[in-house]
């Protein structure tokens, strides 16, 4: 580092330190002037009649048939929204914009890893979606058939999702970072009929052979009839006669028109698997009318979106992956439904260089950026010189999602990226909630770094005391949502009992248990603390400790494993595994690598344990339950909590010694 760099770094630190004293940030006057929502009365209006508020949001959509009832709450927790209404998501995302004369508007500025550029207009997207929807029908996909999608960040992933939505085939997207094994499992659970995947995917200058990996594991799935392969990288792949077809080939032969199917408001739109407290992922089921209402309303108001047609239209960029719910709701459905122009980036934030995000913001004139705290922390580490090389004046609003944002990252985002001019919306929500639930409204709500502030209009959040279940006026408790909302999950796919148990048992069928702890401060602001179950959040990726444990014990030399999430500067939480090996096998570096490989293969690279700690035994209760709480205490170097219920308290002492030894070695 040169002297001048050091000076800048020091100055920045001092400026950030000064900002730490500011408790609240009001919406900047210039922003507020033009904001879509600037009257705080909107909160009271929505709260006084949430159904009327959500109905007014649903009126913004095009319905084939208007609903007769807004909310059917006759049989909680099985809520139905917009009963009697028929609608099509792809029609709302595409056709209606083209019909309104906006066919030439860019839907996505797509940018490939090697600098390739493709601008896709709404008319072009509609054309390709219609063709692909016809092609899917040609493959025998009908209303209600599940279609798996395992694709990287290429335009075809959006086409595939919308084509499914067009014909009423629920999609089941698997994030490209998951292993083929994880894809297989999800295809099996959902009984998918077709899987859409790719020949190869870009991975920082290399190409990963996706189709080949899928072939290795998928072979004998009874329900899977067809595999559609997008030719993206030209990677050679084996095509099985009668089962595999190329996307481009079936597209070329397909009928160019395929009218959008009018679907019941409660028709399933997609299943998305996410981690719960057991090794088996949960298939979150979302439906059509309510989901679209929730994502379009939140996308419009939380991001204060001005679509084309406005003299000063936004260029919006959600830097997540389509394979997570953030991508479903805020790359695909929310933005397209609102007619937004978005950026879609194929690659990682540090390839071809650590300034690529800022280069893209300058290149496309991005006005709204939505990303995860873990990415912001990586940028802080790489240094302000990367963003400082680019003109980021186009930005007017910043968003954060996926985990609590620490005040230091918030202030850096505010200062270095937003130049103190852009409000930050820290948005709390989940795969289950479908849309943003707790968030500032950027033209109204004063923000406090680290707090997601308050519930979105029409949403009711509360903090309940863990033992009494009574609302906590000020202090910590369990976060709940106390009124149904249109984009809520409808069930866990094929696991109705688990749906009720997980979310609606603790406080009854009318109170949704979130699974997060939260604190309410004296101003009523909500501060989400983290999960209360065995779910960990690594770089915004949701994982269950049980899932990782079951992957680790698949390793031939492992007898038993216990996994915890440990606080981590970069990734929020990191996976730490306590492992007992078979017989008297001695674990070494290569065993650790072997374990990491096993986890990579079973789940995906992002789930690999950062640390592996050998142990002769695990702390268990007399009934044999692993006490992860004690392992967390050990890993974080805290004083141990109650150990009296342990079967063998000696285990703890051994473990503590082991961990301090490992620490000493690391340092
Ligand atoms: C869990 C949900 C929301 C889409 C991406 C993650 C944590 C999410 C925040 C936030 C604090 C947050 C919670 C939540 N979380 N956003 N702004 N502040 N925590 O979706 O994979 O379903 O994970 O992520 O713990 O329960 P997900």
XYZ file of C-alpha atoms and ligand atoms in Angstrom:
694
model
C 0.000 0.000 0.000
C 1.394 3.448 -0.889
C 1.474 6.280 1.642
C -1.342 8.136 -0.031
C -3.557 5.040 0.106
C -2.809 4.716 3.787
C -3.798 8.326 4.324
C -7.109 7.869 2.509
C -7.838 4.718 4.481
C -7.159 6.534 7.729
C -9.324 9.490 6.781
C -12.176 7.225 5.819
C -11.939 5.407 9.138
C -12.109 8.710 10.990
C -15.126 9.818 8.954
C -16.896 6.533 9.571
C -16.111 6.733 13.270
C -17.738 10.176 13.353
C -20.887 8.743 11.724
C -21.098 6.082 14.421
C -22.383 8.761 16.772
C -25.387 9.506 14.599
C -28.304 7.540 15.913
C -30.799 8.150 13.148
C -30.681 9.035 9.489
C -33.678 10.888 8.119
C -34.641 10.401 4.485
C -32.616 12.975 2.524
C -34.866 15.916 1.595
C -34.095 15.579 -2.106
C -35.074 11.941 -2.077
C -38.214 12.551 -0.100
C -39.469 15.252 -2.475
C -39.852 12.773 -5.297
C -40.629 9.611 -3.327
C -43.683 7.543 -4.239
C -44.674 7.365 -0.581
C -43.913 10.316 1.664
C -46.916 10.536 3.968
C -46.489 8.410 7.130
C -50.287 8.125 7.272
C -49.919 5.191 4.874
C -48.983 3.014 7.862
C -52.168 3.827 9.769
C -54.303 3.563 6.671
C -53.002 0.056 5.953
C -53.200 -1.013 9.596
C -56.805 0.119 9.962
C -57.883 -2.239 7.159
C -55.093 -4.529 5.923
C -57.412 -6.375 3.548
C -58.477 -3.171 1.847
C -54.829 -2.112 1.590
C -53.753 -5.386 -0.010
C -56.788 -5.357 -2.287
C -55.758 -1.912 -3.503
C -52.311 -3.338 -4.298
C -53.850 -6.295 -6.123
C -55.870 -3.818 -8.228
C -52.571 -2.735 -9.781
C -52.357 -6.142 -11.467
C -54.261 -7.349 -14.527
C -56.790 -10.030 -13.579
C -58.701 -12.131 -16.080
C -61.431 -12.526 -13.520
C -61.767 -10.278 -10.472
C -61.764 -11.927 -7.038
C -64.910 -12.209 -4.959
C -63.226 -12.380 -1.552
C -59.929 -10.770 -0.502
C -58.933 -13.105 2.332
C -60.392 -16.480 3.175
C -59.387 -17.063 6.790
C -61.965 -19.737 7.589
C -59.379 -22.447 8.205
C -56.176 -21.046 9.681
C -53.270 -21.516 9.085
C -54.478 -22.378 5.579
C -55.183 -18.920 4.255
C -56.343 -18.114 0.753
C -56.116 -14.762 -0.936
C -58.179 -13.255 -3.738
C -60.636 -16.137 -3.915
C -62.396 -16.493 -7.221
C -59.824 -14.400 -9.070
C -57.949 -15.710 -12.090
C -54.648 -14.267 -13.192
C -51.367 -15.160 -14.896
C -47.999 -14.049 -13.581
C -46.214 -14.116 -16.932
C -49.003 -12.045 -18.470
C -48.519 -9.429 -15.774
C -44.745 -9.484 -16.152
C -44.688 -9.332 -19.963
C -47.815 -9.101 -22.132
C -49.409 -6.160 -20.401
C -46.264 -4.034 -20.755
C -45.978 -4.899 -24.443
C -49.690 -4.190 -24.988
C -49.212 -0.830 -23.256
C -46.580 0.023 -25.875
C -43.454 -0.657 -23.820
C -42.189 -3.602 -25.857
C -38.946 -1.780 -26.677
C -38.096 -1.139 -23.054
C -35.086 -3.087 -21.803
C -36.059 -5.678 -19.210
C -32.495 -6.825 -18.567
C -29.084 -5.491 -19.374
C -27.431 -8.897 -19.189
C -23.697 -8.980 -18.761
C -21.588 -12.114 -19.107
C -18.492 -12.918 -17.118
C -16.200 -12.245 -20.072
C -17.805 -8.893 -20.848
C -20.478 -10.111 -23.289
C -23.525 -7.821 -23.309
C -27.107 -8.547 -24.238
C -29.992 -6.111 -23.830
C -33.288 -7.966 -23.695
C -36.434 -5.956 -24.269
C -39.859 -6.812 -22.906
C -41.030 -7.762 -26.417
C -38.070 -10.080 -26.942
C -38.547 -11.688 -23.559
C -42.238 -12.257 -24.272
C -41.391 -13.797 -27.654
C -38.943 -16.261 -26.160
C -41.189 -17.096 -23.212
C -44.102 -17.866 -25.533
C -41.938 -20.153 -27.638
C -40.480 -21.943 -24.683
C -43.880 -22.318 -23.043
C -45.111 -23.990 -26.261
C -42.021 -26.187 -26.263
C -42.666 -27.277 -22.678
C -46.203 -28.193 -23.607
C -44.742 -30.149 -26.511
C -42.673 -32.121 -24.000
C -45.862 -33.062 -22.213
C -45.706 -30.509 -19.403
C -49.174 -29.543 -18.296
C -50.841 -27.467 -15.623
C -49.649 -28.600 -12.188
C -46.591 -30.540 -13.398
C -43.421 -29.629 -11.516
C -40.477 -28.401 -13.596
C -36.986 -28.316 -12.093
C -34.636 -25.505 -13.089
C -30.887 -25.707 -12.425
C -29.371 -22.840 -14.337
C -26.769 -20.145 -13.780
C -27.355 -16.394 -14.134
C -28.154 -16.406 -17.833
C -31.267 -14.930 -19.487
C -32.675 -18.403 -20.117
C -33.307 -18.892 -16.411
C -35.801 -16.014 -16.496
C -37.366 -17.382 -19.681
C -37.733 -20.815 -18.096
C -39.393 -19.475 -14.940
C -41.843 -17.284 -16.835
C -42.652 -20.044 -19.330
C -43.597 -22.317 -16.432
C -45.706 -19.567 -14.898
C -47.400 -19.051 -18.251
C -48.734 -22.605 -18.457
C -49.280 -23.152 -14.734
C -46.407 -25.587 -14.208
C -44.897 -24.853 -10.779
C -41.129 -24.443 -11.007
C -38.595 -25.739 -8.557
C -35.403 -23.740 -9.009
C -32.198 -25.032 -7.452
C -29.414 -22.489 -6.858
C -26.472 -23.135 -9.214
C -24.113 -23.363 -6.233
C -25.846 -26.510 -5.002
C -24.307 -29.810 -6.037
C -25.941 -32.169 -8.540
C -26.697 -34.460 -5.593
C -28.769 -31.694 -3.990
C -30.561 -31.189 -7.313
C -31.403 -34.872 -7.483
C -32.842 -34.824 -3.985
C -35.006 -31.814 -4.758
C -36.231 -33.307 -8.033
C -37.115 -36.473 -6.186
C -38.994 -34.745 -3.350
C -40.979 -32.612 -5.767
C -41.512 -35.395 -8.341
C -40.370 -33.113 -11.115
C -41.294 -34.185 -14.639
C -38.749 -32.089 -16.497
C -35.411 -30.568 -15.507
C -33.988 -27.567 -17.334
C -30.244 -27.243 -17.018
C -27.170 -26.098 -18.914
C -24.124 -27.584 -20.653
C -21.636 -25.590 -18.593
C -21.531 -22.608 -16.256
C -19.016 -19.769 -15.935
C -16.959 -19.901 -12.749
C -14.465 -17.034 -12.664
C -12.865 -17.722 -16.004
C -13.350 -21.489 -15.932
C -16.302 -23.576 -17.049
C -18.038 -26.027 -14.727
C -19.477 -29.069 -16.556
C -23.016 -28.881 -15.198
C -24.837 -31.393 -17.412
C -22.162 -34.047 -16.883
C -22.451 -33.714 -13.112
C -26.223 -33.972 -13.314
C -25.885 -37.140 -15.424
C -23.715 -38.763 -12.780
C -26.503 -38.702 -10.209
C -29.851 -38.289 -11.919
C -30.040 -41.499 -14.002
C -32.715 -43.511 -12.281
C -35.269 -40.916 -11.209
C -38.569 -42.487 -12.160
C -40.663 -39.325 -12.505
C -38.142 -37.310 -14.499
C -39.066 -37.691 -18.145
C -37.054 -35.022 -19.915
C -33.933 -32.950 -19.455
C -33.691 -29.715 -21.414
C -30.130 -28.468 -21.879
C -29.315 -24.839 -22.653
C -26.214 -24.526 -24.843
C -24.506 -21.739 -22.990
C -20.785 -22.427 -23.022
C -20.556 -24.993 -25.799
C -19.343 -27.630 -23.337
C -19.607 -31.095 -24.855
C -22.179 -33.262 -23.079
C -23.762 -36.658 -23.409
C -27.373 -36.446 -24.502
C -29.457 -39.484 -23.652
C -31.640 -40.549 -26.549
C -35.320 -40.048 -25.841
C -34.736 -38.077 -22.629
C -32.446 -35.146 -23.324
C -33.132 -32.271 -25.699
C -31.386 -29.005 -26.418
C -33.251 -25.839 -25.479
C -32.295 -24.139 -28.731
C -33.594 -27.062 -30.813
C -37.019 -27.271 -29.205
C -37.302 -23.480 -29.246
C -36.662 -23.359 -33.000
C -39.447 -25.838 -33.659
C -41.951 -24.410 -31.197
C -45.149 -22.504 -31.919
C -44.296 -18.811 -31.578
C -47.483 -18.012 -29.696
C -48.715 -19.428 -26.444
C -51.431 -17.408 -24.728
C -51.098 -17.039 -20.968
C -53.318 -19.489 -19.118
C -55.848 -17.910 -16.732
C -55.006 -19.529 -13.395
C -56.761 -19.560 -10.081
C -55.267 -17.017 -7.660
C -54.224 -19.927 -5.446
C -52.629 -21.979 -8.236
C -49.081 -22.982 -7.199
C -46.456 -20.743 -8.808
C -43.337 -22.324 -7.392
C -41.717 -24.552 -4.821
C -38.402 -23.450 -3.398
C -36.482 -25.715 -1.065
C -34.900 -24.109 1.953
C -33.223 -25.397 5.085
C -35.113 -26.182 8.251
C -34.040 -27.711 11.520
C -33.784 -31.264 10.168
C -31.597 -32.664 7.400
C -34.509 -32.677 4.976
C -35.037 -29.353 3.233
C -38.488 -27.791 3.304
C -40.362 -27.225 0.056
C -41.827 -23.761 0.479
C -44.918 -23.439 -1.676
C -45.981 -20.092 -3.089
C -49.094 -19.405 -5.113
C -50.061 -16.933 -7.780
C -52.231 -13.892 -7.029
C -51.150 -13.138 -3.474
C -47.477 -13.704 -4.186
C -47.503 -11.351 -7.162
C -49.398 -8.740 -5.163
C -46.842 -8.934 -2.349
C -43.712 -8.808 -4.459
C -44.906 -6.086 -6.810
C -46.152 -3.797 -4.025
C -43.003 -4.180 -1.936
C -40.744 -3.827 -4.948
C -42.489 -0.608 -5.945
C -42.564 1.060 -2.538
C -39.455 -0.255 -0.798
C -37.311 0.575 -3.817
C -39.381 3.633 -4.728
C -39.389 2.392 -8.295
C -39.842 4.660 -11.270
C -40.285 2.462 -14.294
C -39.782 3.535 -17.897
C -42.232 6.161 -19.089
C -41.157 8.317 -16.189
C -38.838 11.061 -17.509
C -36.161 9.722 -15.186
C -36.517 5.924 -15.105
C -34.599 3.730 -12.689
C -32.032 1.126 -13.543
C -32.409 -1.457 -10.831
C -29.925 -4.126 -9.815
C -30.498 -6.932 -7.367
C -27.119 -8.639 -7.104
C -28.469 -11.912 -5.684
C -28.759 -15.207 -7.543
C -32.101 -16.223 -9.083
C -31.751 -19.551 -7.288
C -32.654 -17.975 -3.925
C -35.939 -16.400 -3.004
C -34.365 -12.949 -3.318
C -33.812 -13.683 -6.989
C -37.305 -15.072 -7.514
C -39.018 -12.084 -5.923
C -36.652 -9.210 -6.681
C -34.821 -10.157 -9.875
C -37.673 -11.826 -11.704
C -41.256 -11.351 -10.500
C -41.327 -8.005 -8.648
C -39.260 -5.989 -11.132
C -40.826 -7.462 -14.277
C -44.321 -7.047 -12.916
C -43.493 -3.386 -12.314
C -41.983 -2.940 -15.786
C -38.530 -2.182 -14.412
C -35.238 -2.149 -16.290
C -32.723 -4.325 -14.470
C -29.120 -5.388 -14.632
C -28.348 -9.095 -14.594
C -24.756 -10.112 -13.922
C -23.566 -13.620 -14.640
C -20.553 -13.727 -12.390
C -18.962 -13.195 -9.011
C -18.226 -9.802 -7.392
C -14.446 -10.275 -7.743
C -14.052 -11.493 -11.291
C -12.524 -10.311 -13.616
C -11.572 -7.812 -10.901
C -12.734 -6.578 -7.505
C -14.267 -3.475 -8.989
C -16.612 -5.199 -11.422
C -19.813 -4.256 -9.542
C -18.877 -0.577 -9.577
C -17.853 -0.800 -13.222
C -21.319 -2.205 -14.047
C -23.075 0.485 -12.026
C -21.240 3.154 -13.996
C -21.736 1.355 -17.320
C -25.532 0.965 -16.979
C -26.261 3.997 -14.810
C -27.677 1.880 -11.981
C -29.880 3.929 -9.653
C -30.929 1.231 -7.145
C -28.592 -1.436 -5.778
C -29.841 -4.340 -3.633
C -27.263 -6.716 -2.161
C -26.220 -8.659 0.949
C -24.149 -7.454 3.923
C -21.613 -10.217 3.310
C -20.852 -8.672 -0.096
C -20.487 -5.253 1.478
C -18.055 -6.648 4.054
C -16.006 -8.237 1.262
C -15.857 -4.850 -0.486
C -14.718 -3.172 2.724
C -11.894 -5.691 2.904
C -10.876 -5.125 -0.713
C -10.751 -1.387 -0.074
C -12.574 1.804 -1.048
C -10.136 2.318 -3.921
C -12.204 -0.098 -6.058
C -15.512 1.797 -5.932
C -13.648 5.102 -5.880
C -12.357 4.405 -9.394
C -15.902 4.671 -10.769
C -18.568 7.286 -11.088
C -21.418 6.093 -8.893
C -23.438 9.328 -9.083
C -26.386 7.532 -10.678
C -27.152 5.656 -7.441
C -30.053 7.033 -5.413
C -31.124 4.122 -3.199
C -29.332 1.186 -1.566
C -30.783 -2.018 -0.196
C -29.543 -4.784 2.075
C -30.910 -8.291 2.621
C -30.147 -11.730 3.980
C -28.703 -11.199 7.437
C -28.395 -8.460 10.024
C -26.184 -5.694 8.669
C -23.585 -4.625 11.195
C -23.411 -0.844 11.739
C -19.856 -0.670 10.389
C -20.890 -2.193 7.056
C -24.019 -0.004 6.997
C -21.978 3.174 7.450
C -19.427 2.167 4.838
C -22.240 1.417 2.368
C -23.832 4.760 3.210
C -20.609 6.752 2.909
C -18.463 5.068 0.250
C -21.165 3.729 -2.086
C -24.071 6.068 -1.353
C -21.987 9.220 -0.810
C -24.387 10.038 2.075
C -27.041 10.835 -0.509
C -28.846 7.468 -0.752
C -31.258 6.081 1.826
C -30.508 2.490 2.843
C -33.366 0.016 3.072
C -32.432 -2.908 5.323
C -35.076 -5.439 4.337
C -35.979 -8.370 6.560
C -37.908 -11.286 5.115
C -37.618 -15.016 4.373
C -38.206 -17.634 1.714
C -41.433 -18.329 3.587
C -42.702 -14.745 3.562
C -42.220 -14.442 -0.217
C -41.832 -10.684 -0.014
C -40.186 -8.049 2.185
C -41.890 -7.792 5.599
C -39.825 -5.446 7.773
C -38.147 -2.494 6.113
C -37.937 1.264 6.043
C -39.970 3.127 3.432
C -37.165 5.218 1.960
C -39.103 8.496 1.696
C -40.681 8.186 5.137
C -38.801 6.115 7.684
C -35.764 7.435 9.551
C -33.193 4.634 9.651
C -30.886 3.379 12.379
C -27.870 1.376 11.182
C -28.502 -2.289 11.944
C -32.267 -2.063 12.346
C -34.735 -3.152 9.658
C -37.011 -0.565 11.374
C -40.693 -1.522 11.145
C -43.234 -3.680 9.327
C -44.221 -2.785 5.763
C -47.744 -1.314 5.530
C -50.315 -4.094 5.830
C -47.878 -6.385 7.669
C -48.090 -6.911 11.440
C -44.930 -7.948 13.236
C -44.578 -8.418 16.961
C -41.964 -9.536 19.488
C -43.255 -12.070 22.010
C -41.781 -13.108 25.315
C -40.272 -16.569 25.038
C -41.963 -18.001 28.090
C -45.186 -16.028 28.530
C -45.923 -15.426 24.858
C -46.911 -11.862 25.752
C -45.765 -8.956 23.564
C -42.465 -7.445 24.672
C -42.842 -3.672 24.613
C -39.150 -3.070 24.849
C -36.504 -5.794 24.828
C -35.819 -9.164 23.276
C -38.112 -12.007 22.311
C -39.380 -14.119 19.448
C -40.323 -12.431 16.212
C -43.801 -13.292 14.908
C -46.171 -12.087 12.207
C -49.659 -11.718 13.580
C -51.835 -11.203 10.531
C -51.828 -13.210 7.277
C -50.236 -11.499 4.266
C -50.822 -12.242 0.576
C -47.348 -13.599 -0.296
C -47.123 -15.999 2.641
C -46.179 -19.614 2.037
C -49.267 -21.780 1.708
C -47.755 -25.013 2.961
C -44.617 -27.159 2.873
C -44.857 -29.231 -0.261
C -46.137 -32.689 0.635
C -45.465 -32.020 4.334
C -48.533 -30.375 5.765
C -47.935 -31.580 9.333
C -44.450 -30.123 9.319
C -45.891 -26.841 8.030
C -48.199 -26.549 11.013
C -45.611 -27.746 13.523
C -42.864 -25.440 12.320
C -44.778 -22.203 12.014
C -48.164 -22.426 13.698
C -47.862 -24.585 16.773
C -45.990 -22.489 19.285
C -48.402 -19.533 19.321
C -51.387 -21.067 17.560
C -52.694 -21.166 14.034
C -53.051 -17.413 13.658
C -49.541 -16.387 14.679
C -46.704 -17.173 12.299
C -43.522 -18.120 14.149
C -40.640 -16.645 12.190
C -37.737 -18.545 13.762
C -35.723 -15.386 14.486
C -35.087 -13.599 17.745
C -35.553 -9.833 17.696
C -35.359 -6.817 19.953
C -37.744 -3.894 20.047
C -36.227 -0.605 21.163
C -37.811 2.356 22.902
C -38.882 3.871 19.564
C -40.572 0.640 18.501
C -37.798 -0.163 16.022
C -37.132 -3.845 15.349
C -33.634 -5.299 15.450
C -33.443 -8.830 14.096
C -30.816 -10.767 16.006
C -30.664 -14.170 14.327
C -32.150 -17.650 14.193
C -33.483 -19.477 17.209
C -33.410 -22.872 15.512
C -30.545 -24.916 14.108
C -30.396 -22.883 10.948
C -27.189 -21.046 10.118
C -26.603 -18.250 7.683
C -23.293 -18.375 5.822
C -22.807 -15.429 3.454
C -26.574 -15.096 3.291
C -26.936 -18.789 2.381
C -29.339 -20.617 4.615
C -28.186 -24.012 5.878
C -29.341 -26.413 8.521
C -26.771 -27.842 10.897
C -28.487 -31.243 10.589
C -28.117 -31.137 6.803
C -24.374 -30.513 7.048
C -24.018 -33.150 9.763
C -25.688 -35.769 7.648
C -23.370 -34.884 4.761
C -20.304 -35.183 7.020
C -21.241 -38.606 8.365
C -21.477 -39.817 4.769
C -17.664 -39.704 4.840
C -16.415 -43.271 5.306
C -14.147 -42.482 8.270
C -16.609 -40.402 10.254
C -18.575 -41.889 13.126
C -20.446 -38.849 14.343
C -20.587 -35.113 13.769
C -22.133 -32.021 15.311
C -22.242 -28.741 13.415
C -22.707 -25.215 14.685
C -22.608 -21.738 13.197
C -19.876 -19.580 14.651
C -19.778 -15.807 14.350
C -17.548 -14.819 11.423
C -16.245 -11.397 10.386
C -16.656 -12.034 6.662
C -19.475 -14.495 6.188
C -21.680 -13.587 9.159
C -21.587 -17.149 10.389
C -19.151 -19.930 9.539
C -19.641 -23.674 9.769
C -17.691 -25.381 12.547
C -17.858 -29.171 12.719
C -17.056 -31.302 15.762
C -16.207 -34.723 14.394
C -15.632 -38.151 15.924
C -13.834 -40.595 13.661
C -14.386 -44.349 13.405
C -12.349 -46.668 15.658
C -8.928 -45.242 16.296
C -8.457 -43.397 13.023
C -6.379 -40.262 13.533
C -7.697 -37.263 11.640
C -5.289 -35.003 9.746
C -5.395 -32.248 7.110
C -6.229 -34.715 4.367
C -9.141 -36.149 6.365
C -10.436 -32.586 6.774
C -10.139 -32.012 3.031
C -11.969 -35.291 2.463
C -14.790 -34.169 4.740
C -15.016 -30.829 2.949
C -15.186 -32.644 -0.385
C -17.974 -34.877 0.868
C -19.992 -31.849 1.969
C -19.322 -30.136 -1.377
C -20.619 -33.152 -3.224
C -23.676 -33.634 -1.052
C -24.770 -30.025 -0.656
C -22.480 -27.553 -2.388
C -19.203 -25.729 -1.896
C -20.753 -22.984 0.189
C -21.610 -25.525 2.929
C -18.041 -26.740 3.499
C -17.004 -26.474 7.150
C -14.501 -23.729 7.791
C -13.124 -25.495 10.851
C -13.119 -29.161 11.807
C -12.438 -30.041 15.434
C -11.688 -33.657 16.320
C -13.330 -35.021 19.398
C -13.563 -38.406 21.043
C -17.123 -37.785 22.060
C -19.837 -35.154 21.786
C -21.653 -33.487 24.670
C -25.006 -35.243 24.923
C -27.918 -35.262 27.276
C -28.767 -38.509 28.999
C -31.324 -39.161 26.284
C -28.583 -38.829 23.668
C -29.404 -35.403 22.246
C -26.355 -33.406 21.150
C -26.124 -30.149 23.084
C -25.182 -27.700 20.356
C -25.570 -24.815 22.759
C -22.508 -26.024 24.653
C -20.562 -26.479 21.436
C -21.398 -22.912 20.487
C -20.161 -21.709 23.871
C -16.926 -23.603 23.377
C -16.383 -22.365 19.846
C -17.036 -18.752 20.793
C -14.786 -19.107 23.854
C -17.633 -18.264 26.248
C -18.079 -19.496 29.781
C -19.990 -22.755 29.635
C -23.666 -22.734 30.430
C -25.358 -25.413 32.497
C -23.595 -28.777 32.059
C -25.429 -30.710 34.756
C -27.724 -32.459 32.282
C -24.775 -33.943 30.433
C -24.281 -37.682 30.318
C -20.522 -37.294 30.572
C -19.308 -33.855 31.717
C -15.651 -34.848 31.166
C -16.225 -34.551 27.414
C -16.548 -30.817 27.784
C -13.177 -30.362 29.399
C -11.468 -32.381 26.681
C -13.209 -30.375 24.010
C -12.322 -27.058 25.540
C -8.659 -28.062 25.628
C -8.850 -29.167 22.023
C -10.394 -25.889 20.901
C -7.869 -23.735 22.727
C -5.065 -25.807 21.222
C -6.529 -25.366 17.742
C -6.866 -21.627 18.414
C -3.255 -21.371 19.481
C -2.206 -23.134 16.279
C -4.296 -20.845 14.084
C -2.719 -17.779 15.677
C -33.449 -15.569 7.262
C -34.215 -15.957 6.024
C -34.788 -12.728 2.677
C -34.176 -13.315 1.514
C -32.837 -13.910 1.750
C -32.767 -14.867 2.903
C -32.206 -13.709 7.940
C -32.870 -12.046 6.165
C -32.455 -10.166 7.152
C -32.257 -8.823 7.590
C -31.579 -9.671 9.660
C -32.175 -11.204 8.046
C -33.209 -14.075 9.017
C -34.282 -14.807 8.247
N -32.432 -12.368 7.406
N -32.880 -10.724 6.004
N -32.485 -7.772 6.792
N -31.819 -8.638 8.850
N -31.732 -10.958 9.296
O -33.889 -15.719 2.926
O -32.734 -17.914 3.137
O -35.156 -17.668 3.730
O -33.362 -16.682 5.186
O -32.392 -14.684 6.906
O -32.603 -14.908 9.944
O -35.055 -15.663 9.050
P -33.809 -17.061 3.705
